[in-house]
PDB file of C-alpha atoms in Angstrom:
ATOM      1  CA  UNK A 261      77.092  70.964  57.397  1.00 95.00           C
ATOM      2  CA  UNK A 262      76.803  72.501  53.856  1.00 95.00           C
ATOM      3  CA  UNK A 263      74.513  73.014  50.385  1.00 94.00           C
ATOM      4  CA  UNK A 264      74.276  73.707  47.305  1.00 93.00           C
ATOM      5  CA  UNK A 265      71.276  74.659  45.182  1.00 90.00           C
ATOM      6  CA  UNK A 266      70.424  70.881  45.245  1.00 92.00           C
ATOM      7  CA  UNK A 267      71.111  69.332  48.558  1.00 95.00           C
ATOM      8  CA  UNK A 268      72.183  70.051  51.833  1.00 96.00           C
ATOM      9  CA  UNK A 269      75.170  67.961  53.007  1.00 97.00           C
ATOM     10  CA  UNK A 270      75.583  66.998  56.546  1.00 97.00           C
ATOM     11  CA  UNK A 271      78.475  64.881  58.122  1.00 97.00           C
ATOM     12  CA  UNK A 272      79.171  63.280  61.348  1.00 97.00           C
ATOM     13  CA  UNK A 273      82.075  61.451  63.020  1.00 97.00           C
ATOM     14  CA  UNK A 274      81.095  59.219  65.713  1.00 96.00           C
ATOM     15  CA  UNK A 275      84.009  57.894  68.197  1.00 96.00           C
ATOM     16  CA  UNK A 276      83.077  54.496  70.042  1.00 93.00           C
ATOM     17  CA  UNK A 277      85.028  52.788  72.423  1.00 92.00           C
ATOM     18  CA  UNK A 278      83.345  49.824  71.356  1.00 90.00           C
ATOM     19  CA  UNK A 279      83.425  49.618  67.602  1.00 91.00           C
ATOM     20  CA  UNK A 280      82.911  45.835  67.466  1.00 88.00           C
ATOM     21  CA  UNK A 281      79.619  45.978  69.426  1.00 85.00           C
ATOM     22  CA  UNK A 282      78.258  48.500  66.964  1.00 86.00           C
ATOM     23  CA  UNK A 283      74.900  47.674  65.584  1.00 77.00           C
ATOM     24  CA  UNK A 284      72.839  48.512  62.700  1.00 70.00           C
ATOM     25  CA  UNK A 285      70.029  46.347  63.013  1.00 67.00           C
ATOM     26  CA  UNK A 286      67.450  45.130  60.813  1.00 70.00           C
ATOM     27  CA  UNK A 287      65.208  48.149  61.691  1.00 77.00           C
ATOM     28  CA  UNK A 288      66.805  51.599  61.783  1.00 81.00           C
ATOM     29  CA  UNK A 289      65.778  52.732  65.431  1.00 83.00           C
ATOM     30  CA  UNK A 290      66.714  49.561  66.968  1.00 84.00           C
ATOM     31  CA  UNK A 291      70.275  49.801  67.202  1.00 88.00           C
ATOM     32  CA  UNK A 292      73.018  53.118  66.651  1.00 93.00           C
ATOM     33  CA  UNK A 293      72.169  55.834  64.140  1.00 94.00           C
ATOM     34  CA  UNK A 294      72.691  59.412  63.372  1.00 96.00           C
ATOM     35  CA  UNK A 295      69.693  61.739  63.361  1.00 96.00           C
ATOM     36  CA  UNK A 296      69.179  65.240  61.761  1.00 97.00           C
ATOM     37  CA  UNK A 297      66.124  67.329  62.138  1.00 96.00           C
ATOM     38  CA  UNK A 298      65.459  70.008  59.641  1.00 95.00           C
ATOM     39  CA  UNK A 299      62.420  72.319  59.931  1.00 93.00           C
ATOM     40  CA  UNK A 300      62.699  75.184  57.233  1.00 92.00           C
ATOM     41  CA  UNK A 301      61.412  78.412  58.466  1.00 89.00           C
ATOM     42  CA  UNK A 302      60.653  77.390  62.359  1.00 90.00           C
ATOM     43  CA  UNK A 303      57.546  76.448  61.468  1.00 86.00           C
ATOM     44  CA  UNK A 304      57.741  73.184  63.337  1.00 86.00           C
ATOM     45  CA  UNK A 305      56.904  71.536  59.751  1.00 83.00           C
ATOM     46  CA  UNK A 306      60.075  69.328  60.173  1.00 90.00           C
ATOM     47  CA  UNK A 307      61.889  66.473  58.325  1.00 92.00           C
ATOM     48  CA  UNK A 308      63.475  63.532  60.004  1.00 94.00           C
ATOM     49  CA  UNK A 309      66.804  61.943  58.658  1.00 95.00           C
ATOM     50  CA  UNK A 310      68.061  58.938  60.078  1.00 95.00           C
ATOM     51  CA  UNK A 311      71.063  56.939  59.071  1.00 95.00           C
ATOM     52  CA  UNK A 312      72.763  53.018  60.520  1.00 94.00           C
ATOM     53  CA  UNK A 313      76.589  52.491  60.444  1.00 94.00           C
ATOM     54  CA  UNK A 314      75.541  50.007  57.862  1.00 92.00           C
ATOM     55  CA  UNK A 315      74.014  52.585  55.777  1.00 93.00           C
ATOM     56  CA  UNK A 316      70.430  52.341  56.354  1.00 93.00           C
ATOM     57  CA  UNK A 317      68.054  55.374  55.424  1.00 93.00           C
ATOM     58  CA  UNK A 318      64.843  56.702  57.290  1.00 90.00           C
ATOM     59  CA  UNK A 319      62.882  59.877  55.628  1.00 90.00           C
ATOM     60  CA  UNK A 320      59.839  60.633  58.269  1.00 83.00           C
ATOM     61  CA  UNK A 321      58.468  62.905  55.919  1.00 67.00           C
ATOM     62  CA  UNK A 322      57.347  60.570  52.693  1.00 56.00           C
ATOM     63  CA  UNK A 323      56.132  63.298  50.507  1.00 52.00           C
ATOM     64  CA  UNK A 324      54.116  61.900  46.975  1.00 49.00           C
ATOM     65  CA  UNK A 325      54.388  58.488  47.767  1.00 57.00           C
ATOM     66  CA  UNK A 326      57.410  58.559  45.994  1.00 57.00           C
ATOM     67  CA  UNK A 327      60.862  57.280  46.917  1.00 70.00           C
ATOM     68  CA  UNK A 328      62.923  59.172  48.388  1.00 77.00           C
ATOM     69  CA  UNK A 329      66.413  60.880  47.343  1.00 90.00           C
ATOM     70  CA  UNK A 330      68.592  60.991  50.226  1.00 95.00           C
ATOM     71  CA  UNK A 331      71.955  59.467  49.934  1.00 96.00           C
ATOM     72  CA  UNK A 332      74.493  58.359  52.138  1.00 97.00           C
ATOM     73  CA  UNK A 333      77.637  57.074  52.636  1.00 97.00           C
ATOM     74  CA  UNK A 334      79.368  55.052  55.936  1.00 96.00           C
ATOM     75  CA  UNK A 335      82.224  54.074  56.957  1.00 96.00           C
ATOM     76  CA  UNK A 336      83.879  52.000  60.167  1.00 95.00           C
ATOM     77  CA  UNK A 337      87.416  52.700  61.219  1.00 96.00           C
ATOM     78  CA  UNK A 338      88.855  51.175  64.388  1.00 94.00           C
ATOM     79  CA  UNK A 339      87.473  54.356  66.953  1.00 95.00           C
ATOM     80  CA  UNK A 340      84.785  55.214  65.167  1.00 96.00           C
ATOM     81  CA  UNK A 341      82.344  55.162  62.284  1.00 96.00           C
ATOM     82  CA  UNK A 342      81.439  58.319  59.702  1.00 97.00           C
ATOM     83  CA  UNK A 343      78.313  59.154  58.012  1.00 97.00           C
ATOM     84  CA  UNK A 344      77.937  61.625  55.031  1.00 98.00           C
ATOM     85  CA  UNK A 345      74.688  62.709  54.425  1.00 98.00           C
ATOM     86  CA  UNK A 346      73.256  64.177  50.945  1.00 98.00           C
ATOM     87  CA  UNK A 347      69.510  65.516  51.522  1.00 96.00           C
ATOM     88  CA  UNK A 348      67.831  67.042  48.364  1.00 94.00           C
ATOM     89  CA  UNK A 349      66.244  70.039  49.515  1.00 92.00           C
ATOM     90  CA  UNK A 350      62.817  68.411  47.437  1.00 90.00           C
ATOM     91  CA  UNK A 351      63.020  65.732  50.211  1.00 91.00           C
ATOM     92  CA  UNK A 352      62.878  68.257  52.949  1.00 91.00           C
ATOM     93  CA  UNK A 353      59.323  69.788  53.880  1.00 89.00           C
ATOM     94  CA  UNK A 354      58.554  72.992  52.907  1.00 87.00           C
ATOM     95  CA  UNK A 355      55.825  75.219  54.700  1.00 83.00           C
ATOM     96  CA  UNK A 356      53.652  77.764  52.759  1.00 79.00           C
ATOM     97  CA  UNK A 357      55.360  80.540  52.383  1.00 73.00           C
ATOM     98  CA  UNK A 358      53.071  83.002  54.669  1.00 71.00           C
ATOM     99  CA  UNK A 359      54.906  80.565  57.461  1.00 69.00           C
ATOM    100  CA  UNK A 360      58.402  80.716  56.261  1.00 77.00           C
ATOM    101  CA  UNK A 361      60.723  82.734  57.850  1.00 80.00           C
ATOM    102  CA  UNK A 362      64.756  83.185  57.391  1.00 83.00           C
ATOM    103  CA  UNK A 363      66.125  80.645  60.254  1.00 89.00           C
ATOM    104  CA  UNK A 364      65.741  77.289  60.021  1.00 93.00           C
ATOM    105  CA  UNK A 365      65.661  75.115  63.134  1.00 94.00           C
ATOM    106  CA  UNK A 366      67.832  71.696  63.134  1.00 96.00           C
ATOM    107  CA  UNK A 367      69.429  69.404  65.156  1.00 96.00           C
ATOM    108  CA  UNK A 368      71.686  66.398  64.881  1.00 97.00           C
ATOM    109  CA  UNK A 369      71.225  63.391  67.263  1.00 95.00           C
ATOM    110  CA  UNK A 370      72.968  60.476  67.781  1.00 95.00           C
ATOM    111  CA  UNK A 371      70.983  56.882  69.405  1.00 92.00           C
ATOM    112  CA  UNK A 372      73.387  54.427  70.670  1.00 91.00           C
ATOM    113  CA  UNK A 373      70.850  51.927  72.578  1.00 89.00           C
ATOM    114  CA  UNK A 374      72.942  49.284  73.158  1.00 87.00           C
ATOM    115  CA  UNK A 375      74.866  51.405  75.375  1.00 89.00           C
ATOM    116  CA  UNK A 376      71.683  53.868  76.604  1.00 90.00           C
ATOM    117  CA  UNK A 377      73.008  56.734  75.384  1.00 91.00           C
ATOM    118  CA  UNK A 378      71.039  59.498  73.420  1.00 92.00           C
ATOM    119  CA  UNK A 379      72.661  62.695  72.427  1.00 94.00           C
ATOM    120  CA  UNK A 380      71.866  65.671  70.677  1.00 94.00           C
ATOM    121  CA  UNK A 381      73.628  69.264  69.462  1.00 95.00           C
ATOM    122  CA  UNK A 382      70.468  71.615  70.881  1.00 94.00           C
ATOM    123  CA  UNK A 383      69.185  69.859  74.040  1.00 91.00           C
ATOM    124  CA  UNK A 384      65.538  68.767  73.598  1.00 89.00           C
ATOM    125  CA  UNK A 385      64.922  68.031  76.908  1.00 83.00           C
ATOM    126  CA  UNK A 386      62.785  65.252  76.802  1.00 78.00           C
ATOM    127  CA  UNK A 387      63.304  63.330  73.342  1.00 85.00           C
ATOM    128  CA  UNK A 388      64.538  64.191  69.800  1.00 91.00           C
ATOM    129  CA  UNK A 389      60.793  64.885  68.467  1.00 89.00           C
ATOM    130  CA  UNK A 390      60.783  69.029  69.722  1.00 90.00           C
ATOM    131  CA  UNK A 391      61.217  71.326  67.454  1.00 91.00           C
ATOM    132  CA  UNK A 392      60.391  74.392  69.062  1.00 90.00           C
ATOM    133  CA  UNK A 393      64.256  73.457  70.688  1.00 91.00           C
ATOM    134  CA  UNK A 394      66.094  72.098  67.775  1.00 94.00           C
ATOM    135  CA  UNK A 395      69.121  74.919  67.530  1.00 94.00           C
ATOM    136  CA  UNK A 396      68.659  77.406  64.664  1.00 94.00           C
ATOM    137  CA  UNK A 397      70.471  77.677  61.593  1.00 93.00           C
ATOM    138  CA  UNK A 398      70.784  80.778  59.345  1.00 90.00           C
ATOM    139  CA  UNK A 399      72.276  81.644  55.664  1.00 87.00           C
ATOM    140  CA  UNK A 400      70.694  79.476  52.946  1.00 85.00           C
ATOM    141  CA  UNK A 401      70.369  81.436  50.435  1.00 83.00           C
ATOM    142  CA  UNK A 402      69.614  80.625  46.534  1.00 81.00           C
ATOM    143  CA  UNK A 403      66.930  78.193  47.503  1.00 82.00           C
ATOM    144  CA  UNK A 404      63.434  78.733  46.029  1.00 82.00           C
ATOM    145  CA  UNK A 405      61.614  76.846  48.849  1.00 82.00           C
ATOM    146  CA  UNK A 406      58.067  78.348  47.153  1.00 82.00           C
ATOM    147  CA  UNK A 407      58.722  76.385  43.825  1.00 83.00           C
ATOM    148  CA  UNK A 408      59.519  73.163  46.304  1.00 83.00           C
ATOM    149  CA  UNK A 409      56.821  73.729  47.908  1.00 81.00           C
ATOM    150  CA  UNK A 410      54.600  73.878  44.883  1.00 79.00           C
ATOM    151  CA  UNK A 411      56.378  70.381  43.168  1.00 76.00           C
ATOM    152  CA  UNK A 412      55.315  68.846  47.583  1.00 78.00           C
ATOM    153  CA  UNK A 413      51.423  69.763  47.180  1.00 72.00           C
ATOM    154  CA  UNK A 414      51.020  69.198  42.775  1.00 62.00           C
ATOM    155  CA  UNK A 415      49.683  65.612  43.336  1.00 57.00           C
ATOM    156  CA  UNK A 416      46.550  65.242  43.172  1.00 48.00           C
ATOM    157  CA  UNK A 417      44.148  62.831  45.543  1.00 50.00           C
ATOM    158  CA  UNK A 418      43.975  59.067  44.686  1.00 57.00           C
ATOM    159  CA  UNK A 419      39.971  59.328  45.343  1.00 59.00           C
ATOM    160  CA  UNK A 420      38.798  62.269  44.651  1.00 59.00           C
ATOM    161  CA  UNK A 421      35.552  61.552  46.366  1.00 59.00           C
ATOM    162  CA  UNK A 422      37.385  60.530  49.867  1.00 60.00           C
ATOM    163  CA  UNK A 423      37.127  63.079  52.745  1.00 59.00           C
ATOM    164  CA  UNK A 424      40.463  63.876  53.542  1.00 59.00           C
ATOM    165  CA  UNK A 425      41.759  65.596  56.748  1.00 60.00           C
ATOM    166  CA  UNK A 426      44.758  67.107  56.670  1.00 56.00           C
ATOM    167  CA  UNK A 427      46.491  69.697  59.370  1.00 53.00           C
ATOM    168  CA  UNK A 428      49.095  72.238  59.079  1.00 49.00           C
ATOM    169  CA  UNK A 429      51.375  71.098  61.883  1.00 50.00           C
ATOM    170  CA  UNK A 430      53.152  68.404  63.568  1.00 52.00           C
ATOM    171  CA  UNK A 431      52.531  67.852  67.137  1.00 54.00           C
ATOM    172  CA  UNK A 432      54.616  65.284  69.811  1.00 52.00           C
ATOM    173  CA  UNK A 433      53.203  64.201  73.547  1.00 53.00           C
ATOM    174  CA  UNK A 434      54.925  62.431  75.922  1.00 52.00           C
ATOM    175  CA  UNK A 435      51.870  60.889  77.540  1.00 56.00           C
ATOM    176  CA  UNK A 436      50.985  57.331  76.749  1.00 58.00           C
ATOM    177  CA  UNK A 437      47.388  58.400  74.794  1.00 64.00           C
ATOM    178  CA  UNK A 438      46.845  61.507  73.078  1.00 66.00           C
ATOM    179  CA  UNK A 439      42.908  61.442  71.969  1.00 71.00           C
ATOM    180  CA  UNK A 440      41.949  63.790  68.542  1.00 71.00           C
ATOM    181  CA  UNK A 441      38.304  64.977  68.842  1.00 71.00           C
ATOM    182  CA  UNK A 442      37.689  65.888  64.446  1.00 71.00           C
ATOM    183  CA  UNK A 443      34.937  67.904  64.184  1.00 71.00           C
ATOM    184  CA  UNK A 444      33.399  68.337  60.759  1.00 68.00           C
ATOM    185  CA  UNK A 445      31.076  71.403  60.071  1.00 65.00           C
ATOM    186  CA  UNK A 446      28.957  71.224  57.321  1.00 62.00           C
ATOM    187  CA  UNK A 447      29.548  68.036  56.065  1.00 64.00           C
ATOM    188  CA  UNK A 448      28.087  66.945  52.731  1.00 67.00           C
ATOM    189  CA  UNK A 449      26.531  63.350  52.541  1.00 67.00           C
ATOM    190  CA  UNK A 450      28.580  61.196  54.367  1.00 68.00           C
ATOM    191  CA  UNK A 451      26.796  57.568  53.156  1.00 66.00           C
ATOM    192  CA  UNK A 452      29.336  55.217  52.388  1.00 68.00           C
ATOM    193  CA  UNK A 453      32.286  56.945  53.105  1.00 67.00           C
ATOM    194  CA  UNK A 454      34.680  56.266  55.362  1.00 64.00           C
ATOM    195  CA  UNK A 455      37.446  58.090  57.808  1.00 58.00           C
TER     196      UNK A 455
END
């Protein structure tokens, strides 16, 4: 792992006993890929990077509906396959700066299904999705994550009329239905508008 001012590059080298059962699949999570988890400041406002053998990108976090700018590159050799990873630091969310702090948690997972094995550098216990024990990383320096930040919230809302509900962090449950009780104090005339 390393960055510039622009990107922060992350590589992996994944030996396979079985190169010629290697799968990318149609859809990313269905057969092997590398993972990396990037949550600036700890603040458990994280990005998700995915990335097939075949060269397949996933960005969780789809910030402005715009497309994103990650880039990689693959490659299959006969004990393994390599992935290079390029991820503009404008693609990774940014948390207001009150909430930013100088480590940065990550982690870097590997999902091999078709063999039922899932791996990853800071032990999450239960599944990838836990930030609060993704491993940290410290040293990036040079990076103005407030300006980022700013170009992440500029857009403005589609419908400016629309009642929008928005929360400042991410959470994960293991249990099979998680029900969210929204409360709205105050509300203005609600006629015709939907959630």
């Amino acid at each position: 792992i390393t960055y510039d001012r622009k990107y922060l590059y992350v590589a992996f080298v994944c030996y396979d006993s079985d190169i010629s059962g290697l799968k990318g699949g149609d859809r990313i999570f269905n057969g092997d890929c590398v993972e990396v988890f990037i949550d600036p400041g700890r603040s458990l406002e994280y990005t998700h990077v995915a990335v097939t053998p075949d060269g397949k990108i996933y960005l969780a976090w789809q910030q402005n509906d715009r497309k994103n700018s990650v880039r990689a590159a693959v490659k299959r050799f006969s004990d393994r396959w390599q992935a290079e990873i390029a991820i503009p630091f404008t693609d990774i969310k940014m948390p207001d700066a009150a909430a930013m702090k100088p480590d940065w948690g990550i982690n870097f997972c590997r999902a091999m299904p078709r063999k039922k094995e899932f791996s990853c550098w800071a032990p999450t216990l239960a599944e990838f999705h836990n930030p609060t024990r993704f491993g940290n990383m410290r040293g990036i320096r040079d990076i103005d994550t407030r300006k980022i930040r700013l170009v992440q919230n500029s857009k403005t809302a589609d419908c400016p009329d629309a009642l929008q509900v928005v929360t400042d962090r991410s959470f994960y449950d293991v249990q099979k239905q998680v029900t969210v009780c929204i409360e709205l104090k105050n509300p203005l005339d609600l006629k015709g508008k939907s959630l």
